[in-house]
Structures are given as structure tokens and as C-alpha cells.
Coordinates of C-alpha atoms and ligand atoms in Angstrom, one line a residue:
M97 CA -22.3 19.8 -12.3
Y98 CA -22.7 22.8 -10.1
M99 CA -20.1 21.9 -7.8
Q100 CA -17.2 21.8 -10.7
S101 CA -17.9 25.5 -11.2
Y102 CA -16.1 26.2 -7.9
L103 CA -12.9 23.8 -9.0
N104 CA -10.1 24.6 -10.8
I105 CA -7.8 21.4 -11.5
S106 CA -4.7 21.8 -13.1
S107 CA -4.0 19.9 -16.3
E108 CA -1.6 17.9 -14.5
V109 CA -3.7 16.6 -11.6
Q110 CA -6.7 16.2 -14.0
H111 CA -4.6 14.2 -16.3
A112 CA -3.5 12.3 -13.5
L113 CA -7.1 11.7 -12.1
D114 CA -7.9 10.4 -15.6
Q115 CA -5.3 7.8 -15.8
N116 CA -6.1 6.9 -12.1
Q117 CA -2.6 7.4 -11.4
P118 CA -1.6 8.0 -7.8
I119 CA -1.5 12.1 -6.5
V120 CA -0.6 13.5 -2.9
A121 CA -2.5 16.4 -2.0
L122 CA -0.4 19.4 -0.2
E123 CA -1.8 21.9 1.7
S124 CA -1.0 25.8 1.5
T125 CA -1.1 27.1 5.0
I126 CA 2.3 26.0 5.8
I127 CA 3.5 27.8 2.8
S128 CA 1.8 31.1 3.8
H129 CA 1.8 30.9 7.7
G130 CA 4.2 28.1 8.8
M131 CA 7.6 29.4 7.0
P132 CA 9.0 32.3 5.8
Y133 CA 9.7 33.9 2.8
P134 CA 11.8 32.6 0.2
Q135 CA 12.4 29.4 2.2
N136 CA 8.7 28.7 1.7
F137 CA 8.7 28.8 -1.5
E138 CA 11.7 26.7 -2.0
T139 CA 10.3 24.2 0.1
A140 CA 6.8 24.0 -1.4
C141 CA 8.6 23.2 -5.1
M142 CA 11.2 20.8 -3.2
V143 CA 8.2 19.0 -1.7
E144 CA 6.4 19.1 -5.1
K145 CA 9.5 17.6 -6.5
A146 CA 9.9 14.9 -4.0
V147 CA 6.6 13.6 -5.1
R148 CA 7.1 13.5 -8.4
D149 CA 10.2 11.8 -8.1
Q150 CA 8.8 9.1 -6.5
G151 CA 6.4 8.7 -9.0
A152 CA 3.0 10.4 -7.9
T153 CA 1.6 13.7 -9.0
P154 CA 1.5 16.5 -6.4
A155 CA -1.6 18.6 -5.9
T156 CA -1.0 21.7 -4.0
I157 CA -4.3 23.2 -2.8
A158 CA -5.4 26.7 -2.4
I159 CA -8.1 29.2 -3.3
I160 CA -7.3 31.8 -5.4
D161 CA -9.2 34.2 -7.2
S162 CA -12.7 32.5 -5.9
K163 CA -11.7 29.4 -7.4
I164 CA -10.4 26.2 -5.1
C165 CA -7.3 25.3 -7.0
I166 CA -6.4 21.9 -6.9
G167 CA -2.6 21.8 -8.4
L168 CA -1.0 25.1 -8.4
S169 CA 1.6 26.3 -11.4
N170 CA 4.8 27.8 -9.9
E171 CA 3.8 30.9 -10.1
Q172 CA 0.9 30.6 -7.8
I173 CA 2.7 28.9 -5.5
E174 CA 5.2 32.0 -5.5
R175 CA 2.0 34.5 -5.4
V176 CA 0.9 32.4 -2.0
A177 CA 4.6 32.3 -0.6
K178 CA 5.3 35.9 -1.0
E179 CA 2.0 37.4 0.2
G180 CA 2.7 35.1 3.3
I181 CA 0.5 35.8 6.3
S182 CA -1.4 38.2 4.1
C183 CA -3.2 35.5 2.7
V184 CA -6.1 34.2 5.0
K185 CA -5.4 30.8 6.6
C186 CA -8.7 29.2 5.8
S187 CA -10.3 26.1 7.6
R188 CA -13.7 24.4 6.8
R189 CA -15.5 27.5 8.5
D190 CA -13.7 30.2 6.3
I191 CA -14.0 28.2 2.7
P192 CA -17.2 30.0 1.7
E193 CA -16.3 33.3 2.6
I194 CA -13.2 33.3 0.7
M195 CA -14.8 31.9 -2.2
L196 CA -17.1 35.2 -1.6
N197 CA -14.5 37.9 -1.4
G198 CA -11.9 36.6 -3.7
K199 CA -9.0 36.9 -1.3
I200 CA -6.2 34.2 -1.6
G201 CA -7.0 31.6 1.1
T202 CA -4.4 29.0 2.1
T203 CA -6.0 26.1 3.3
T204 CA -5.4 24.0 6.6
V205 CA -5.2 20.2 7.2
A206 CA -9.0 20.5 7.5
A207 CA -9.9 22.5 4.4
T208 CA -7.2 20.5 2.6
M209 CA -8.9 17.2 3.4
I210 CA -12.0 18.7 2.4
I211 CA -10.9 19.6 -1.1
A212 CA -8.7 16.5 -1.4
A213 CA -11.8 14.2 -0.8
L214 CA -13.7 16.5 -3.5
A215 CA -11.1 16.0 -6.0
K216 CA -11.0 12.2 -5.1
I217 CA -7.2 12.2 -3.6
P218 CA -6.9 10.1 -0.6
V219 CA -3.5 11.0 0.3
F220 CA -2.0 14.1 1.9
A221 CA 1.4 15.1 3.1
T222 CA 1.9 17.9 5.4
G223 CA 4.4 18.9 8.2
G224 CA 2.2 18.4 11.6
I225 CA -1.3 18.7 12.2
G226 CA -3.6 21.0 14.6
G227 CA -4.6 19.8 17.8
V228 CA -6.1 20.4 21.2
H229 CA -4.4 23.5 22.6
R230 CA -2.5 23.6 26.0
G231 CA -5.3 25.0 28.2
A232 CA -8.1 23.8 26.2
E233 CA -10.0 22.8 28.9
K234 CA -10.5 26.7 29.6
T235 CA -10.4 28.2 26.0
M236 CA -11.7 25.4 24.2
D237 CA -9.1 25.9 21.4
I238 CA -9.3 22.6 19.8
S239 CA -8.1 22.8 16.2
A240 CA -10.9 22.0 13.4
D241 CA -8.0 19.6 11.8
L242 CA -9.4 16.8 14.5
Q243 CA -13.2 17.3 13.6
E244 CA -12.4 16.9 10.1
L245 CA -10.1 13.8 10.6
S246 CA -13.1 12.3 11.8
M247 CA -15.4 12.6 9.1
T248 CA -13.4 13.1 5.6
N249 CA -12.0 10.1 3.8
V250 CA -8.3 11.3 3.7
A251 CA -5.2 9.7 5.0
V252 CA -2.8 12.3 6.5
V253 CA 0.9 11.9 6.4
C254 CA 2.6 14.1 9.4
A255 CA 5.3 14.2 11.8
G256 CA 2.9 13.8 14.5
A257 CA 1.8 17.5 16.2
K258 CA 4.1 20.1 17.9
S259 CA 4.4 20.4 21.4
I260 CA 2.7 23.8 21.6
L261 CA -0.2 21.8 21.7
D262 CA -1.3 19.3 24.4
L263 CA -0.3 16.1 22.9
S264 CA -1.9 13.7 25.4
M265 CA -5.2 15.3 24.9
T266 CA -5.0 15.4 21.2
L267 CA -4.6 11.9 21.3
E268 CA -7.4 11.3 23.6
Y269 CA -9.7 13.6 21.2
L270 CA -8.6 11.5 18.1
E271 CA -9.6 8.1 19.8
T272 CA -13.1 9.7 20.8
N273 CA -13.6 10.8 17.5
G274 CA -12.3 7.2 16.0
V275 CA -9.5 8.4 14.1
P276 CA -6.6 5.8 13.7
V277 CA -3.1 7.1 14.4
L278 CA -0.5 4.7 12.7
G279 CA 3.0 5.1 14.0
Y280 CA 5.3 4.5 11.2
K281 CA 7.8 2.4 12.2
T282 CA 7.3 3.8 15.6
S283 CA 5.2 3.1 18.7
E284 CA 5.5 6.4 19.7
F285 CA 3.6 9.5 19.0
P286 CA 5.8 11.5 17.1
A287 CA 6.5 15.7 18.4
F288 CA 7.2 17.2 15.1
F289 CA 10.8 18.3 16.0
N290 CA 11.4 15.3 18.2
S291 CA 10.8 11.8 16.9
K292 CA 9.1 11.0 20.4
S293 CA 7.0 12.2 22.8
G294 CA 6.7 9.7 25.3
L295 CA 3.1 8.7 24.3
N296 CA 2.5 5.7 23.1
L297 CA 0.5 4.7 20.1
T298 CA -1.6 1.4 19.7
Q299 CA -0.7 0.6 16.3
T300 CA 2.1 0.9 14.1
V301 CA 2.7 0.3 10.8
N302 CA 6.1 -0.6 8.5
S303 CA 5.5 -0.3 5.0
P304 CA 3.3 1.8 2.6
D305 CA 1.5 -1.5 1.4
E306 CA 0.3 -1.9 5.0
V307 CA -1.2 1.5 5.4
A308 CA -2.4 1.0 2.0
N309 CA -4.2 -2.4 3.0
F310 CA -5.1 -0.3 6.3
L311 CA -7.1 2.2 4.4
R312 CA -8.6 -0.4 2.0
I313 CA -10.0 -2.0 5.2
K314 CA -11.6 1.0 7.1
W315 CA -13.0 2.5 3.9
G316 CA -14.1 -0.6 2.5
L317 CA -16.2 -1.1 5.8
K318 CA -17.6 2.2 5.2
L319 CA -15.6 3.5 8.5
K320 CA -15.9 7.2 7.4
G321 CA -12.9 9.5 8.4
G322 CA -9.3 9.8 8.1
V323 CA -6.1 8.3 9.3
V324 CA -3.2 10.1 10.7
I325 CA 0.1 8.5 9.7
A326 CA 2.5 9.5 12.3
N327 CA 5.9 9.5 10.3
P328 CA 8.5 10.7 13.0
I329 CA 11.4 13.3 11.7
P330 CA 14.7 11.3 10.4
S331 CA 16.6 11.4 13.8
K332 CA 19.9 13.2 12.1
Y333 CA 17.3 16.4 12.0
E334 CA 15.8 16.0 15.6
A335 CA 16.1 19.1 17.8
D336 CA 17.2 19.3 21.3
Y337 CA 13.8 18.5 23.2
G338 CA 14.6 20.6 26.3
L339 CA 15.5 23.6 24.2
I340 CA 12.2 23.5 22.2
E341 CA 10.4 23.0 25.4
D342 CA 12.2 26.1 26.9
H343 CA 11.3 28.1 23.7
I344 CA 7.5 26.8 23.7
K345 CA 7.3 27.8 27.4
N346 CA 8.6 31.6 26.9
G347 CA 6.5 31.9 23.5
L348 CA 3.2 30.5 25.4
S349 CA 3.5 33.3 27.8
E350 CA 4.5 36.0 25.4
M351 CA 1.7 34.9 23.5
K352 CA -0.8 35.7 26.4
E353 CA 1.0 39.1 27.2
R354 CA 0.3 40.1 24.0
G355 CA -3.4 38.9 23.8
I356 CA -2.8 36.6 20.5
M357 CA -5.9 34.1 20.4
G358 CA -7.5 31.8 18.4
K359 CA -6.5 31.0 14.7
D360 CA -3.4 33.2 15.4
I361 CA -2.0 31.1 18.1
T362 CA -0.4 28.5 15.5
P363 CA 1.2 30.9 13.3
F364 CA 2.7 33.2 16.1
M365 CA 4.3 30.0 17.9
L366 CA 5.8 28.6 14.9
D367 CA 7.5 32.2 14.2
Y368 CA 8.5 32.3 17.8
I369 CA 10.1 28.9 17.8
E370 CA 11.8 29.5 14.6
K371 CA 13.3 33.1 15.8
Q372 CA 14.5 31.7 18.9
T373 CA 16.2 28.6 17.0
K374 CA 18.0 31.0 14.7
G375 CA 16.2 29.3 11.8
L376 CA 17.6 25.3 13.1
S377 CA 13.8 24.8 13.7
L378 CA 13.0 25.8 9.9
K379 CA 15.5 23.3 8.8
A380 CA 14.2 20.7 10.8
N381 CA 10.7 21.6 9.6
I382 CA 11.7 21.5 6.0
Q383 CA 13.1 18.0 6.1
L384 CA 10.1 16.4 7.9
V385 CA 8.0 18.0 5.5
L386 CA 10.0 16.2 2.4
N387 CA 10.4 13.0 4.2
N388 CA 6.4 13.2 4.7
A389 CA 5.8 13.8 1.0
R390 CA 8.0 11.0 0.1
L391 CA 6.3 8.5 2.3
A392 CA 2.7 9.8 1.2
A393 CA 3.8 9.3 -2.5
D394 CA 4.7 5.5 -1.6
I395 CA 1.7 5.1 0.0
A396 CA -0.4 6.7 -2.8
I397 CA 1.1 4.2 -5.2
A398 CA 0.6 1.4 -2.9
Y399 CA -3.2 2.4 -2.6
K400 CA -3.6 2.7 -6.0
K401 CA -2.5 -1.0 -6.8
S402 CA -5.5 -2.1 -4.9
P403 CA -8.5 -2.8 -7.5
Q404 CA -11.2 -0.8 -5.4
A405 CA -8.9 2.3 -5.1
Ligands
LIG525 N1 1.6 23.0 12.7 C1 2.5 23.1 12.0 N2 2.9 23.8 11.2 C2 1.8 24.5 10.6 C3 0.1 24.4 11.0 C4 0.4 23.5 12.2 O1 3.7 22.5 12.8 O2 1.8 24.9 9.3 C5 -1.1 24.7 10.3 C6 -1.7 23.6 9.7 O3 -2.3 24.0 8.2 C7 -2.6 23.0 10.6 C8 -3.0 24.3 11.1 O4 -3.7 22.4 9.8 O5 -1.9 25.3 11.4 C9 -3.8 24.2 12.4 O6 -4.2 25.8 12.8 P1 -5.1 25.3 14.3 O7 -4.5 25.4 15.4 O8 -5.5 27.1 13.9 O9 -6.4 24.8 13.8
LIG526 MN1 -7.7 26.9 17.3

């Protein structure tokens, strides 16, 4: 098929697909734009290991040398990690351009969902999803992740979203677009560094089997679109809410002064918070991603137990 000529599926991932084994898709913007080198490389490797230890196969996704790569080698992960922000942050809009120009494209939640769905991988783990930015009523800056969640059948395990965003508007947007947000053992939407945001969810799940059943029902009914599985950061790694909020306020005003806009906002804010907390936020970030990878693996395993999966 023509489509196949664009894809480069690693032998490990292809084997898992052939054997109908559980796979967890992993994004790469978090590697290039979400963390500094070398922690980004170490984390990406630890996340893959966490998925394997749990009994599933990791599939880290990026566009390299005009191929959509599903399952990266350690060398490829290191290349992406070292290139860092000189990789192109790649969302739905950017995929064809990066295929054309041959640059390294690191995939956001939206682009990773698209590619995971192409490869028939229904479960994906990340840190935090994009959302409605603060002030979006003026700027219209709403992450393409949210649109993607409304149309692509992939379950996204995340620690909620960062409060650099307007989390209340983010939940409203998801509701309008029919995207379920399942609190994993919580009734509150988690705020990335913090397990709580003060925003209540209507749906709580308590086990990987329950999530798998939810997915079977949704997709069995042909209710297209993704599902957010909001998995709070473990309490021992949680950050001080007031402190983070102060850094966010200062970061947002510095961002405005420097005229940073559009797709550069999220990477700028991640870097700003990390510098202000002197790496404390990075530690929390690494732990919550690992926590999400383990849960995603358990969900992928539970989902495979169903005959129709
Ligand atoms: N939020 C984080 N870490 C990240 C991202 C978001 O806490 O690394 C990345 C993800 O790849 C997400 C993207 O899909 O940023 C959203 O960017 P934007 O707001 O430009 O859509
Ligand atoms: Mn944006």
C-alpha cells in the first residue's frame, strides 16, 4: 500500500503488532522540547524500560529522514535528544512539511495520536496534554491536541495538563468536543506538577480493566475520538502549588515581553519553570511520565484481553 512507503516500523514494534501483543506509543516533543539534554535521553530510555518491565512494547514516534518512525533505536532517541529544540515540533499541521523537507520532526500529542492510530496502537503515554492557553479568548491559542482528541481513536495517559494553561477552559473544550476525561483513582483533574486542580471530573476509573472496558464500549459504539486518562502525579513527587503558580505568572509576563507566541509558548514555559525551580520541576516531570508509562502499559495489556481488540 502507498501509505506503507511513508512508515518505518521497527522490528520490535512490528513483531508485537504481528503477535497481537500490547504496545504503548510514546511522543518525542517531550524529548526535544520538554526536557534538557541529557535528562531527556535518560528519561526516554527509562520510559521505554518501564513499558517493557510492565510487559508491553514501547513505540517512540518521530519523523526522521522523511520517514514516520514507529519505534526508535537508542541511537535515534539520542539523536533527537541531542538535537533538542533544533528538531521541528511537529503537530498535525506540520507532518507533510517535515516529510517533504527531511528535517527531524518530533511529534506532539496530536501528531503522535495520528501516527499511533495509523499503526493500530490504541494506547499512548505522555506527560501532559496541550490545552486552551490562558487568554485564548483573545489569542485563539488552543492546542491542536484537543481537536485531535475529538477525532482520533487513541487513549492518552497523562498527568492532566500544566496550569500554564487555562485548565477550566480546557475541560470545557474537551466536553464540547465529546472527549471523555477519566480521572484515574481521582475525581479531580490533575494539574501536572500537582495532583489536584480544584476542577471536578464527572468520571473516575479505578483499574486498567475498567479503562479497557470503557474503551471497548466507546469504540464498539463507533463513538470516534480519543480518551484522556488523567493519572495524578504520585504525592511524594508533588510540587508546591503556590510556588509553581508564581513562576507561571512571571514566566507568562516575560513571554509577553519577549514576544514569544504560538507553538513556542509551551517549550518556553517548560524551560522557564524548570530554571526557576532549579531542576525540581524536572524531577517531578520525569517521575510523572514514568508513572504514566506504567499505567499505559497496564491498560494496553488489559485492552488486549478483549476479543475484539
Ligand atoms: N505539556 C507538557 N510537556 C510537553 C508538552 C506539553 O507539560 O512536552 C508538549 C506535548 O508534545 C504537547 C505539546 O502535545 O507540547 C503541546 O504544544 P502546543 O500547546 O503548542 O499545542
Ligand atoms: Mn498553540
